[in-house]
Amino acid sequence: MLLDLREIIEVPGKSVPFRCELEPEELLNESIRAYRSKPVAEGRVFNAAGILTLEGTLEADMTCVCDRCGKEFDSVKLMDLNAYISDGESDDPEAFVLDGDKLDLTETLSTLFILDMETKFLCSEDCKGLCSKCGADLNLGPCGCRKEIDPRLAVLEQLLDK
């Protein structure tokens, strides 16, 4: 979706509202299985003393896979959007660049969403994951595998046995 900013580029204090649904296929990764509805962003681009700024919110209702135990879980991500828009003459490497008088809103929002993603998706903060030997889900209880002691620390284990 291209957002025409011609009306506000030269007029400080003016803004253009937007509402944009993102295509879920563009935002999938190995930890996001599906979106339960299209991610939606709402906000405005405004001219503050000659500086174009995008602000708003983005909401995504998704089904994710836990990176530790592999279980699917539902998650709603609500993120605040803040970005600077440049005409290409700015030195700010984080600013999004206009194409003429238009901003590619889909690309901008997708980039902001991906940059704000968690590095690990967890079903709960205290997820214990899977046993590296037998693959049992440690959230359900211990698996019964014998813990191997580092051979360099075997002498210390003998002290504990006494």
Tab-separated table of N, CA and C in Angstrom:
chain	number	residue	atom	x	y	z
A	1	MET	N	0.854	-1.176	0.000
A	1	MET	CA	0.000	0.000	0.000
A	1	MET	C	0.901	1.240	0.000
A	2	LEU	N	0.666	2.094	-0.961
A	2	LEU	CA	1.422	3.337	-1.032
A	2	LEU	C	0.621	4.448	-0.362
A	3	LEU	N	1.273	5.180	0.514
A	3	LEU	CA	0.639	6.294	1.227
A	3	LEU	C	1.149	7.589	0.613
A	4	ASP	N	0.225	8.383	0.058
A	4	ASP	CA	0.580	9.641	-0.596
A	4	ASP	C	0.771	10.713	0.468
A	5	LEU	N	1.980	11.253	0.553
A	5	LEU	CA	2.308	12.257	1.567
A	5	LEU	C	2.496	13.653	0.968
A	6	ARG	N	2.081	13.822	-0.282
A	6	ARG	CA	2.249	15.103	-0.970
A	6	ARG	C	1.641	16.263	-0.177
A	7	GLU	N	0.478	16.022	0.454
A	7	GLU	CA	-0.238	17.081	1.180
A	7	GLU	C	0.504	17.586	2.413
A	8	ILE	N	1.358	16.756	3.003
A	8	ILE	CA	1.968	17.149	4.283
A	8	ILE	C	3.461	17.440	4.218
A	9	ILE	N	4.111	17.096	3.108
A	9	ILE	CA	5.569	17.237	3.034
A	9	ILE	C	6.029	18.662	3.312
A	10	GLU	N	5.335	19.642	2.791
A	10	GLU	CA	5.751	21.040	2.942
A	10	GLU	C	4.928	21.800	3.980
A	11	VAL	N	4.027	21.108	4.713
A	11	VAL	CA	3.128	21.806	5.641
A	11	VAL	C	3.322	21.287	7.066
A	12	PRO	N	4.157	21.945	7.870
A	12	PRO	CA	4.349	21.529	9.264
A	12	PRO	C	3.024	21.535	10.032
A	13	GLY	N	2.861	20.526	10.880
A	13	GLY	CA	1.659	20.408	11.695
A	13	GLY	C	0.564	19.576	11.059
A	14	LYS	N	0.681	19.250	9.794
A	14	LYS	CA	-0.336	18.479	9.097
A	14	LYS	C	-0.022	16.985	9.200
A	15	SER	N	-1.070	16.146	9.113
A	15	SER	CA	-0.860	14.698	9.199
A	15	SER	C	-1.776	13.959	8.234
A	16	VAL	N	-1.404	12.718	7.941
A	16	VAL	CA	-2.194	11.822	7.102
A	16	VAL	C	-2.413	10.540	7.902
A	17	PRO	N	-3.690	10.166	8.164
A	17	PRO	CA	-3.950	8.921	8.894
A	17	PRO	C	-3.820	7.708	7.964
A	18	PHE	N	-3.597	6.538	8.564
A	18	PHE	CA	-3.561	5.312	7.763
A	18	PHE	C	-4.118	4.152	8.576
A	19	ARG	N	-4.612	3.169	7.839
A	19	ARG	CA	-5.013	1.868	8.386
A	19	ARG	C	-4.611	0.865	7.322
A	20	CYS	N	-3.833	-0.115	7.705
A	20	CYS	CA	-3.271	-1.037	6.717
A	20	CYS	C	-3.298	-2.461	7.268
A	21	GLU	N	-3.841	-3.393	6.463
A	21	GLU	CA	-3.781	-4.814	6.800
A	21	GLU	C	-2.589	-5.405	6.058
A	22	LEU	N	-1.750	-6.114	6.790
A	22	LEU	CA	-0.571	-6.743	6.187
A	22	LEU	C	-0.902	-8.172	5.775
A	23	GLU	N	-0.256	-8.630	4.733
A	23	GLU	CA	-0.445	-10.008	4.284
A	23	GLU	C	0.365	-10.934	5.192
A	24	PRO	N	-0.296	-11.878	5.845
A	24	PRO	CA	0.402	-12.769	6.788
A	24	PRO	C	1.568	-13.542	6.171
A	25	GLU	N	1.455	-13.902	4.902
A	25	GLU	CA	2.513	-14.696	4.263
A	25	GLU	C	3.855	-13.969	4.275
A	26	GLU	N	3.825	-12.641	4.269
A	26	GLU	CA	5.060	-11.866	4.245
A	26	GLU	C	5.751	-11.823	5.607
A	27	LEU	N	5.036	-12.222	6.660
A	27	LEU	CA	5.568	-12.082	8.012
A	27	LEU	C	5.811	-13.414	8.705
A	28	LEU	N	5.719	-14.515	7.979
A	28	LEU	CA	5.944	-15.823	8.594
A	28	LEU	C	7.439	-16.066	8.769
A	29	ASN	N	7.774	-16.809	9.824
A	29	ASN	CA	9.144	-17.284	10.010
A	29	ASN	C	9.068	-18.659	10.654
A	30	GLU	N	10.201	-19.229	11.037
A	30	GLU	CA	10.190	-20.602	11.562
A	30	GLU	C	9.444	-20.738	12.881
A	31	SER	N	9.220	-19.646	13.596
A	31	SER	CA	8.532	-19.722	14.886
A	31	SER	C	7.071	-19.294	14.817
A	32	ILE	N	6.665	-18.657	13.736
A	32	ILE	CA	5.264	-18.246	13.574
A	32	ILE	C	4.624	-19.179	12.559
A	33	ARG	N	3.674	-20.005	13.027
A	33	ARG	CA	3.020	-20.969	12.150
A	33	ARG	C	1.962	-20.312	11.277
A	34	ALA	N	1.135	-19.454	11.898
A	34	ALA	CA	0.017	-18.852	11.170
A	34	ALA	C	-0.464	-17.620	11.913
A	35	TYR	N	-1.223	-16.823	11.217
A	35	TYR	CA	-1.888	-15.672	11.834
A	35	TYR	C	-3.369	-15.995	11.899
A	36	ARG	N	-3.976	-15.734	13.046
A	36	ARG	CA	-5.396	-16.030	13.216
A	36	ARG	C	-6.254	-14.960	12.564
A	37	SER	N	-5.667	-13.819	12.305
A	37	SER	CA	-6.298	-12.754	11.522
A	37	SER	C	-5.166	-11.927	10.919
A	38	LYS	N	-5.493	-11.110	9.934
A	38	LYS	CA	-4.448	-10.298	9.305
A	38	LYS	C	-3.907	-9.284	10.299
A	39	PRO	N	-2.585	-9.123	10.370
A	39	PRO	CA	-2.019	-8.059	11.203
A	39	PRO	C	-2.511	-6.697	10.700
A	40	VAL	N	-2.909	-5.836	11.643
A	40	VAL	CA	-3.480	-4.535	11.293
A	40	VAL	C	-2.669	-3.430	11.955
A	41	ALA	N	-2.335	-2.418	11.157
A	41	ALA	CA	-1.630	-1.243	11.672
A	41	ALA	C	-2.509	-0.016	11.465
A	42	GLU	N	-2.535	0.833	12.489
A	42	GLU	CA	-3.267	2.094	12.405
A	42	GLU	C	-2.387	3.186	12.972
A	43	GLY	N	-2.508	4.371	12.399
A	43	GLY	CA	-1.731	5.483	12.914
A	43	GLY	C	-1.784	6.670	11.988
A	44	ARG	N	-0.701	7.429	11.997
A	44	ARG	CA	-0.628	8.619	11.148
A	44	ARG	C	0.831	8.924	10.839
A	45	VAL	N	1.021	9.645	9.752
A	45	VAL	CA	2.318	10.222	9.426
A	45	VAL	C	2.120	11.720	9.553
A	46	PHE	N	2.951	12.372	10.350
A	46	PHE	CA	2.781	13.813	10.544
A	46	PHE	C	4.086	14.556	10.302
A	47	ASN	N	3.922	15.822	9.975
A	47	ASN	CA	5.047	16.702	9.706
A	47	ASN	C	5.263	17.558	10.946
A	48	ALA	N	6.347	17.295	11.658
A	48	ALA	CA	6.686	18.072	12.855
A	48	ALA	C	7.895	18.932	12.517
A	49	ALA	N	7.637	20.178	12.186
A	49	ALA	CA	8.701	21.135	11.856
A	49	ALA	C	9.595	20.635	10.722
A	50	GLY	N	8.965	20.036	9.715
A	50	GLY	CA	9.715	19.567	8.557
A	50	GLY	C	10.229	18.148	8.652
A	51	ILE	N	10.025	17.496	9.787
A	51	ILE	CA	10.461	16.108	9.966
A	51	ILE	C	9.229	15.214	9.909
A	52	LEU	N	9.194	14.306	8.931
A	52	LEU	CA	8.068	13.389	8.795
A	52	LEU	C	8.254	12.213	9.746
A	53	THR	N	7.214	11.967	10.537
A	53	THR	CA	7.275	10.902	11.534
A	53	THR	C	6.048	10.016	11.413
A	54	LEU	N	6.276	8.700	11.430
A	54	LEU	CA	5.187	7.733	11.440
A	54	LEU	C	5.000	7.280	12.874
A	55	GLU	N	3.754	7.306	13.346
A	55	GLU	CA	3.461	6.768	14.677
A	55	GLU	C	2.129	6.043	14.618
A	56	GLY	N	1.999	5.019	15.454
A	56	GLY	CA	0.768	4.247	15.483
A	56	GLY	C	0.963	2.958	16.245
A	57	THR	N	0.083	2.002	15.973
A	57	THR	CA	0.159	0.689	16.612
A	57	THR	C	-0.039	-0.392	15.561
A	58	LEU	N	0.481	-1.562	15.852
A	58	LEU	CA	0.292	-2.720	14.997
A	58	LEU	C	-0.097	-3.879	15.896
A	59	GLU	N	-1.153	-4.596	15.516
A	59	GLU	CA	-1.603	-5.748	16.295
A	59	GLU	C	-1.590	-6.988	15.417
A	60	ALA	N	-1.000	-8.060	15.954
A	60	ALA	CA	-0.930	-9.329	15.231
A	60	ALA	C	-1.342	-10.454	16.178
A	61	ASP	N	-2.326	-11.243	15.759
A	61	ASP	CA	-2.814	-12.392	16.523
A	61	ASP	C	-2.285	-13.636	15.815
A	62	MET	N	-1.343	-14.327	16.456
A	62	MET	CA	-0.635	-15.388	15.758
A	62	MET	C	-0.547	-16.682	16.552
A	63	THR	N	-0.315	-17.771	15.825
A	63	THR	CA	-0.029	-19.068	16.418
A	63	THR	C	1.461	-19.313	16.226
A	64	CYS	N	2.155	-19.508	17.347
A	64	CYS	CA	3.615	-19.654	17.325
A	64	CYS	C	4.018	-21.043	17.799
A	65	VAL	N	5.270	-21.377	17.570
A	65	VAL	CA	5.849	-22.629	18.050
A	65	VAL	C	6.934	-22.268	19.050
A	66	CYS	N	6.871	-22.880	20.240
A	66	CYS	CA	7.866	-22.616	21.277
A	66	CYS	C	9.236	-23.102	20.801
A	67	ASP	N	10.228	-22.245	20.927
A	67	ASP	CA	11.582	-22.588	20.492
A	67	ASP	C	12.282	-23.560	21.437
A	68	ARG	N	11.712	-23.818	22.599
A	68	ARG	CA	12.331	-24.767	23.541
A	68	ARG	C	11.654	-26.128	23.521
A	69	CYS	N	10.309	-26.150	23.562
A	69	CYS	CA	9.624	-27.441	23.683
A	69	CYS	C	8.858	-27.846	22.431
A	70	GLY	N	8.683	-26.937	21.477
A	70	GLY	CA	8.027	-27.278	20.221
A	70	GLY	C	6.513	-27.240	20.242
A	71	LYS	N	5.906	-26.852	21.360
A	71	LYS	CA	4.442	-26.789	21.428
A	71	LYS	C	3.935	-25.526	20.754
A	72	GLU	N	2.754	-25.642	20.146
A	72	GLU	CA	2.116	-24.462	19.566
A	72	GLU	C	1.406	-23.684	20.662
A	73	PHE	N	1.411	-22.366	20.534
A	73	PHE	CA	0.687	-21.512	21.472
A	73	PHE	C	0.243	-20.259	20.739
A	74	ASP	N	-0.814	-19.641	21.245
A	74	ASP	CA	-1.336	-18.415	20.646
A	74	ASP	C	-0.727	-17.211	21.343
A	75	SER	N	-0.469	-16.184	20.568
A	75	SER	CA	0.133	-14.970	21.102
A	75	SER	C	-0.430	-13.767	20.356
A	76	VAL	N	-0.688	-12.704	21.099
A	76	VAL	CA	-1.111	-11.448	20.485
A	76	VAL	C	0.014	-10.447	20.697
A	77	LYS	N	0.509	-9.907	19.610
A	77	LYS	CA	1.587	-8.913	19.684
A	77	LYS	C	0.987	-7.556	19.378
A	78	LEU	N	1.127	-6.644	20.315
A	78	LEU	CA	0.691	-5.265	20.135
A	78	LEU	C	1.932	-4.402	20.259
A	79	MET	N	2.283	-3.737	19.180
A	79	MET	CA	3.513	-2.947	19.204
A	79	MET	C	3.239	-1.499	18.832
A	80	ASP	N	4.022	-0.622	19.442
A	80	ASP	CA	3.973	0.795	19.098
A	80	ASP	C	4.878	1.023	17.899
A	81	LEU	N	4.397	1.827	16.976
A	81	LEU	CA	5.163	2.154	15.779
A	81	LEU	C	5.712	3.566	15.889
A	82	ASN	N	6.981	3.721	15.647
A	82	ASN	CA	7.631	5.032	15.595
A	82	ASN	C	8.759	4.943	14.584
A	83	ALA	N	8.706	5.799	13.579
A	83	ALA	CA	9.750	5.787	12.557
A	83	ALA	C	9.835	7.150	11.897
A	84	TYR	N	11.026	7.472	11.446
A	84	TYR	CA	11.240	8.711	10.701
A	84	TYR	C	11.198	8.403	9.211
A	85	ILE	N	10.648	9.348	8.461
A	85	ILE	CA	10.533	9.216	7.019
A	85	ILE	C	11.439	10.268	6.389
A	86	SER	N	12.209	9.853	5.401
A	86	SER	CA	13.173	10.755	4.768
A	86	SER	C	12.910	10.845	3.269
A	87	ASP	N	13.285	11.966	2.683
A	87	ASP	CA	13.179	12.113	1.229
A	87	ASP	C	14.426	11.580	0.527
A	88	GLY	N	15.316	10.970	1.267
A	88	GLY	CA	16.535	10.396	0.702
A	88	GLY	C	17.766	11.242	0.965
A	89	GLU	N	17.575	12.459	1.450
A	89	GLU	CA	18.706	13.352	1.711
A	89	GLU	C	19.173	13.291	3.164
A	90	SER	N	18.489	12.539	3.981
A	90	SER	CA	18.824	12.452	5.403
A	90	SER	C	20.028	11.537	5.623
A	91	ASP	N	20.790	11.831	6.665
A	91	ASP	CA	21.919	10.983	7.045
A	91	ASP	C	21.501	9.889	8.019
A	92	ASP	N	20.228	9.888	8.435
A	92	ASP	CA	19.743	8.922	9.415
A	92	ASP	C	19.590	7.547	8.757
A	93	PRO	N	20.421	6.565	9.141
A	93	PRO	CA	20.333	5.242	8.520
A	93	PRO	C	19.062	4.480	8.899
A	94	GLU	N	18.374	4.910	9.942
A	94	GLU	CA	17.164	4.223	10.373
A	94	GLU	C	15.903	4.805	9.755
A	95	ALA	N	16.026	5.895	9.001
A	95	ALA	CA	14.861	6.529	8.389
A	95	ALA	C	14.414	5.727	7.167
A	96	PHE	N	13.104	5.668	6.959
A	96	PHE	CA	12.538	5.032	5.775
A	96	PHE	C	12.467	6.077	4.669
A	97	VAL	N	12.799	5.677	3.461
A	97	VAL	CA	12.935	6.626	2.357
A	97	VAL	C	11.666	6.660	1.505
A	98	LEU	N	11.247	7.877	1.176
A	98	LEU	CA	10.097	8.084	0.302
A	98	LEU	C	10.454	7.722	-1.132
A	99	ASP	N	9.457	7.282	-1.869
A	99	ASP	CA	9.590	7.077	-3.305
A	99	ASP	C	8.818	8.217	-3.959
A	100	GLY	N	9.502	9.299	-4.240
A	100	GLY	CA	8.828	10.508	-4.715
A	100	GLY	C	8.100	11.155	-3.545
A	101	ASP	N	6.767	11.210	-3.641
A	101	ASP	CA	5.930	11.741	-2.556
A	101	ASP	C	5.209	10.632	-1.808
A	102	LYS	N	5.564	9.378	-2.097
A	102	LYS	CA	4.818	8.252	-1.538
A	102	LYS	C	5.705	7.402	-0.628
A	103	LEU	N	5.057	6.834	0.385
A	103	LEU	CA	5.728	5.915	1.306
A	103	LEU	C	5.147	4.533	1.082
A	104	ASP	N	6.019	3.531	0.867
A	104	ASP	CA	5.552	2.149	0.753
A	104	ASP	C	5.247	1.667	2.169
A	105	LEU	N	3.980	1.824	2.548
A	105	LEU	CA	3.562	1.536	3.917
A	105	LEU	C	3.695	0.056	4.253
A	106	THR	N	3.383	-0.813	3.305
A	106	THR	CA	3.477	-2.253	3.555
A	106	THR	C	4.909	-2.650	3.891
A	107	GLU	N	5.854	-2.178	3.104
A	107	GLU	CA	7.263	-2.507	3.352
A	107	GLU	C	7.746	-1.911	4.674
A	108	THR	N	7.354	-0.677	4.955
A	108	THR	CA	7.767	-0.008	6.191
A	108	THR	C	7.232	-0.747	7.409
A	109	LEU	N	5.940	-1.087	7.382
A	109	LEU	CA	5.325	-1.772	8.524
A	109	LEU	C	5.887	-3.179	8.695
A	110	SER	N	6.103	-3.886	7.595
A	110	SER	CA	6.687	-5.234	7.677
A	110	SER	C	8.073	-5.185	8.298
A	111	THR	N	8.875	-4.208	7.891
A	111	THR	CA	10.226	-4.062	8.440
A	111	THR	C	10.179	-3.749	9.929
A	112	LEU	N	9.314	-2.815	10.326
A	112	LEU	CA	9.196	-2.468	11.749
A	112	LEU	C	8.747	-3.671	12.569
A	113	PHE	N	7.815	-4.463	12.027
A	113	PHE	CA	7.309	-5.652	12.719
A	113	PHE	C	8.423	-6.678	12.907
A	114	ILE	N	9.166	-6.943	11.847
A	114	ILE	CA	10.240	-7.942	11.917
A	114	ILE	C	11.342	-7.498	12.874
A	115	LEU	N	11.694	-6.220	12.845
A	115	LEU	CA	12.741	-5.718	13.746
A	115	LEU	C	12.322	-5.770	15.212
A	116	ASP	N	11.015	-5.738	15.473
A	116	ASP	CA	10.522	-5.756	16.849
A	116	ASP	C	10.248	-7.179	17.356
A	117	MET	N	10.442	-8.179	16.489
A	117	MET	CA	10.176	-9.563	16.875
A	117	MET	C	11.095	-10.035	17.992
A	118	GLU	N	10.575	-10.940	18.794
A	118	GLU	CA	11.390	-11.575	19.819
A	118	GLU	C	12.430	-12.461	19.136
A	119	THR	N	13.572	-12.639	19.789
A	119	THR	CA	14.576	-13.528	19.213
A	119	THR	C	14.225	-14.987	19.470
A	120	LYS	N	13.504	-15.244	20.543
A	120	LYS	CA	13.017	-16.590	20.852
A	120	LYS	C	11.546	-16.496	21.212
A	121	PHE	N	10.754	-17.413	20.670
A	121	PHE	CA	9.340	-17.503	21.010
A	121	PHE	C	9.192	-18.597	22.056
A	122	LEU	N	8.662	-18.250	23.213
A	122	LEU	CA	8.514	-19.217	24.300
A	122	LEU	C	7.052	-19.319	24.714
A	123	CYS	N	6.594	-20.558	24.981
A	123	CYS	CA	5.211	-20.761	25.417
A	123	CYS	C	4.998	-20.180	26.809
A	124	SER	N	6.047	-20.151	27.618
A	124	SER	CA	6.026	-19.480	28.920
A	124	SER	C	7.473	-19.134	29.269
A	125	GLU	N	7.638	-18.142	30.108
A	125	GLU	CA	8.999	-17.702	30.436
A	125	GLU	C	9.806	-18.779	31.145
A	126	ASP	N	9.119	-19.685	31.859
A	126	ASP	CA	9.832	-20.732	32.587
A	126	ASP	C	9.788	-22.083	31.855
A	127	CYS	N	9.603	-22.064	30.539
A	127	CYS	CA	9.592	-23.306	29.763
A	127	CYS	C	10.940	-24.006	29.922
A	128	LYS	N	10.888	-25.302	30.259
A	128	LYS	CA	12.112	-26.076	30.491
A	128	LYS	C	12.620	-26.761	29.227
A	129	GLY	N	11.794	-26.812	28.196
A	129	GLY	CA	12.227	-27.400	26.933
A	129	GLY	C	12.185	-28.913	26.930
A	130	LEU	N	12.994	-29.507	26.067
A	130	LEU	CA	13.052	-30.959	25.898
A	130	LEU	C	14.386	-31.497	26.387
A	131	CYS	N	14.370	-32.746	26.861
A	131	CYS	CA	15.609	-33.416	27.266
A	131	CYS	C	16.466	-33.618	26.017
A	132	SER	N	17.728	-33.278	26.109
A	132	SER	CA	18.613	-33.400	24.946
A	132	SER	C	18.948	-34.854	24.617
A	133	LYS	N	18.677	-35.778	25.556
A	133	LYS	CA	18.972	-37.187	25.303
A	133	LYS	C	17.754	-37.938	24.782
A	134	CYS	N	16.643	-37.876	25.531
A	134	CYS	CA	15.486	-38.695	25.171
A	134	CYS	C	14.366	-37.905	24.506
A	135	GLY	N	14.420	-36.581	24.545
A	135	GLY	CA	13.406	-35.760	23.891
A	135	GLY	C	12.134	-35.565	24.690
A	136	ALA	N	12.129	-35.981	25.958
A	136	ALA	CA	10.934	-35.824	26.790
A	136	ALA	C	10.695	-34.348	27.105
A	137	ASP	N	9.416	-33.991	27.223
A	137	ASP	CA	9.042	-32.619	27.576
A	137	ASP	C	9.293	-32.427	29.068
A	138	LEU	N	10.270	-31.614	29.413
A	138	LEU	CA	10.647	-31.413	30.815
A	138	LEU	C	9.645	-30.549	31.569
A	139	ASN	N	8.690	-29.927	30.863
A	139	ASN	CA	7.629	-29.172	31.534
A	139	ASN	C	6.648	-30.110	32.223
A	140	LEU	N	6.585	-31.361	31.754
A	140	LEU	CA	5.670	-32.345	32.334
A	140	LEU	C	6.294	-33.086	33.508
A	141	GLY	N	7.588	-32.934	33.698
A	141	GLY	CA	8.289	-33.588	34.792
A	141	GLY	C	9.645	-34.073	34.330
A	142	PRO	N	10.469	-34.551	35.287
A	142	PRO	CA	11.798	-35.040	34.911
A	142	PRO	C	11.678	-36.286	34.036
A	143	CYS	N	12.677	-36.507	33.196
A	143	CYS	CA	12.608	-37.609	32.235
A	143	CYS	C	13.231	-38.899	32.761
A	144	GLY	N	14.081	-38.830	33.744
A	144	GLY	CA	14.716	-40.032	34.271
A	144	GLY	C	16.084	-40.316	33.679
A	145	CYS	N	16.514	-39.519	32.729
A	145	CYS	CA	17.863	-39.708	32.171
A	145	CYS	C	18.894	-39.338	33.228
A	146	ARG	N	19.984	-40.097	33.241
A	146	ARG	CA	21.057	-39.813	34.182
A	146	ARG	C	21.846	-38.622	33.660
A	147	LYS	N	22.066	-37.670	34.526
A	147	LYS	CA	22.836	-36.501	34.129
A	147	LYS	C	24.305	-36.876	34.075
A	148	GLU	N	24.940	-36.560	32.958
A	148	GLU	CA	26.365	-36.839	32.821
A	148	GLU	C	27.155	-35.706	33.445
A	149	ILE	N	28.149	-36.079	34.214
A	149	ILE	CA	29.038	-35.109	34.841
A	149	ILE	C	30.245	-34.913	33.932
A	150	ASP	N	30.658	-33.697	33.804
A	150	ASP	CA	31.861	-33.377	33.034
A	150	ASP	C	33.020	-34.161	33.661
A	151	PRO	N	33.756	-34.950	32.872
A	151	PRO	CA	34.838	-35.773	33.428
A	151	PRO	C	35.869	-34.960	34.216
A	152	ARG	N	36.017	-33.707	33.887
A	152	ARG	CA	36.979	-32.872	34.609
A	152	ARG	C	36.499	-32.571	36.028
A	153	LEU	N	35.192	-32.758	36.266
A	153	LEU	CA	34.644	-32.482	37.595
A	153	LEU	C	34.297	-33.761	38.362
A	154	ALA	N	34.684	-34.918	37.846
A	154	ALA	CA	34.356	-36.196	38.476
A	154	ALA	C	34.900	-36.290	39.900
A	155	VAL	N	36.040	-35.693	40.159
A	155	VAL	CA	36.627	-35.721	41.503
A	155	VAL	C	35.698	-35.013	42.481
A	156	LEU	N	35.103	-33.920	42.062
A	156	LEU	CA	34.177	-33.193	42.937
A	156	LEU	C	32.927	-34.019	43.219
A	157	GLU	N	32.490	-34.823	42.247
A	157	GLU	CA	31.321	-35.668	42.464
A	157	GLU	C	31.610	-36.688	43.570
A	158	GLN	N	32.824	-37.193	43.624
A	158	GLN	CA	33.191	-38.150	44.661
A	158	GLN	C	33.113	-37.494	46.034
A	159	LEU	N	33.450	-36.227	46.135
A	159	LEU	CA	33.336	-35.514	47.410
A	159	LEU	C	31.879	-35.412	47.850
A	160	LEU	N	30.979	-35.221	46.890
A	160	LEU	CA	29.558	-35.118	47.221
A	160	LEU	C	28.998	-36.451	47.694
A	161	ASP	N	29.545	-37.562	47.197
A	161	ASP	CA	29.077	-38.885	47.584
A	161	ASP	C	29.468	-39.247	49.011
A	162	LYS	N	30.474	-38.572	49.571
A	162	LYS	CA	30.958	-38.915	50.918
A	162	LYS	C	30.109	-38.311	51.975
